[in-house]
Amino acid sequence: PHWGRKMPTALWIAHVHVTDAEAYGRYAALATGAIAQHGGKFIARASRYVTLEGADRPRHVVAVFPSLEAGEACYRSPDYQAALEHARGASVRDLMVVELLEDATL
């Protein structure tokens, strides 16, 4: 451990194509609370975007977490998994948590 040093920050990045808006809305409402409980804060949600490469998914969400571990713990938590039940079958998603470089600033 590096005492006195801030833990690296991580970004939770989701690229989503919603196929059932009502069910996905239920997911989003529940997921927001679970993300906040794990120290997550949204920094982009359904913002303007341009797809330069890869599959075009019209919804993009980015949240910042205190660490990669906090982002992963959020995903695996019972509250988030309960929310996720509403997204399954209601969306096609890619989701990853990426640790920032130590000298990165937001």
CSV table of C-alpha atoms in Angstrom, one decimal:
chain,number,residue,atom,x,y,z
A,1,PRO,CA,0.0,0.0,0.0
A,2,HIS,CA,1.0,3.6,-0.7
A,3,TRP,CA,0.0,5.5,2.4
A,4,GLY,CA,-1.4,8.9,1.8
A,5,ARG,CA,-1.9,8.2,-1.9
A,6,LYS,CA,-5.3,8.4,-3.4
A,7,MET,CA,-6.5,5.1,-4.9
A,8,PRO,CA,-6.8,5.1,-8.6
A,9,THR,CA,-10.2,5.9,-10.1
A,10,ALA,CA,-12.0,3.7,-12.5
A,11,LEU,CA,-14.6,4.3,-15.2
A,12,TRP,CA,-17.6,2.0,-15.7
A,13,ILE,CA,-18.5,2.3,-19.4
A,14,ALA,CA,-21.6,0.8,-21.0
A,15,HIS,CA,-22.6,0.8,-24.6
A,16,VAL,CA,-26.3,-0.1,-24.9
A,17,HIS,CA,-29.0,-0.8,-27.5
A,18,VAL,CA,-32.3,-0.8,-25.7
A,19,THR,CA,-34.9,-3.1,-27.1
A,20,ASP,CA,-37.6,-2.7,-24.4
A,21,ALA,CA,-37.7,0.8,-23.1
A,22,GLU,CA,-40.2,0.1,-20.2
A,23,ALA,CA,-38.2,-2.8,-18.8
A,24,TYR,CA,-34.9,-0.9,-19.3
A,25,GLY,CA,-36.3,2.0,-17.5
A,26,ARG,CA,-37.0,-0.2,-14.4
A,27,TYR,CA,-33.4,-1.4,-14.6
A,28,ALA,CA,-32.0,2.2,-14.8
A,29,ALA,CA,-34.1,3.3,-11.8
A,30,LEU,CA,-32.8,0.5,-9.6
A,31,ALA,CA,-29.2,0.5,-11.0
A,32,THR,CA,-28.8,4.2,-10.2
A,33,GLY,CA,-29.2,3.5,-6.4
A,34,ALA,CA,-26.9,0.5,-6.5
A,35,ILE,CA,-24.2,2.5,-8.3
A,36,ALA,CA,-24.4,5.3,-5.8
A,37,GLN,CA,-24.1,2.9,-2.9
A,38,HIS,CA,-20.7,1.8,-4.2
A,39,GLY,CA,-19.4,5.3,-4.7
A,40,GLY,CA,-20.3,5.6,-8.4
A,41,LYS,CA,-21.2,8.9,-9.9
A,42,PHE,CA,-22.5,9.3,-13.5
A,43,ILE,CA,-20.4,11.6,-15.7
A,44,ALA,CA,-22.1,10.8,-19.0
A,45,ARG,CA,-25.5,9.3,-19.7
A,46,ALA,CA,-27.2,9.3,-23.1
A,47,SER,CA,-25.0,12.2,-24.1
A,48,ARG,CA,-24.2,13.2,-27.7
A,49,TYR,CA,-21.8,10.8,-29.3
A,50,VAL,CA,-20.1,9.8,-32.6
A,51,THR,CA,-19.3,6.1,-33.3
A,52,LEU,CA,-16.0,6.0,-35.1
A,53,GLU,CA,-15.4,2.2,-35.0
A,54,GLY,CA,-17.3,-0.9,-33.9
A,55,ALA,CA,-21.0,-1.6,-33.4
A,56,ASP,CA,-23.2,1.5,-33.1
A,57,ARG,CA,-25.2,1.4,-29.9
A,58,PRO,CA,-27.3,4.5,-29.3
A,59,ARG,CA,-26.9,4.8,-25.5
A,60,HIS,CA,-23.7,5.3,-23.7
A,61,VAL,CA,-23.2,5.6,-20.0
A,62,VAL,CA,-20.1,6.4,-18.1
A,63,ALA,CA,-19.8,6.4,-14.3
A,64,VAL,CA,-16.7,7.1,-12.2
A,65,PHE,CA,-15.9,4.8,-9.2
A,66,PRO,CA,-13.3,5.2,-6.5
A,67,SER,CA,-11.5,2.0,-7.8
A,68,LEU,CA,-11.8,-0.8,-10.2
A,69,GLU,CA,-12.7,-3.1,-7.3
A,70,ALA,CA,-15.6,-0.8,-6.3
A,71,GLY,CA,-17.0,-0.9,-9.8
A,72,GLU,CA,-16.7,-4.7,-10.0
A,73,ALA,CA,-18.2,-5.0,-6.5
A,74,CYS,CA,-21.1,-2.9,-7.6
A,75,TYR,CA,-21.8,-5.1,-10.5
A,76,ARG,CA,-21.7,-8.3,-8.4
A,77,SER,CA,-23.8,-6.8,-5.6
A,78,PRO,CA,-27.3,-8.2,-4.9
A,79,ASP,CA,-28.9,-4.8,-5.5
A,80,TYR,CA,-27.3,-4.3,-8.9
A,81,GLN,CA,-28.0,-8.0,-9.9
A,82,ALA,CA,-31.7,-7.4,-9.1
A,83,ALA,CA,-31.7,-4.3,-11.3
A,84,LEU,CA,-29.9,-6.3,-14.0
A,85,GLU,CA,-32.8,-8.7,-14.2
A,86,HIS,CA,-34.8,-5.9,-15.9
A,87,ALA,CA,-32.1,-5.2,-18.5
A,88,ARG,CA,-31.7,-8.8,-19.6
A,89,GLY,CA,-33.8,-9.4,-22.6
A,90,ALA,CA,-34.5,-5.6,-22.8
A,91,SER,CA,-31.1,-4.6,-24.2
A,92,VAL,CA,-27.9,-5.6,-25.9
A,93,ARG,CA,-25.0,-4.2,-23.9
A,94,ASP,CA,-21.3,-4.1,-23.5
A,95,LEU,CA,-20.1,-3.2,-20.0
A,96,MET,CA,-16.6,-2.8,-18.7
A,97,VAL,CA,-14.8,-1.1,-15.8
A,98,VAL,CA,-11.5,0.5,-16.7
A,99,GLU,CA,-8.9,1.8,-14.3
A,100,LEU,CA,-7.5,5.2,-15.0
A,101,LEU,CA,-3.8,6.0,-15.1
A,102,GLU,CA,-2.4,7.2,-11.8
A,103,ASP,CA,-1.8,10.7,-13.2
A,104,ALA,CA,-5.1,11.0,-15.0
A,105,THR,CA,-7.5,13.8,-14.1
A,106,LEU,CA,-11.2,14.2,-14.8
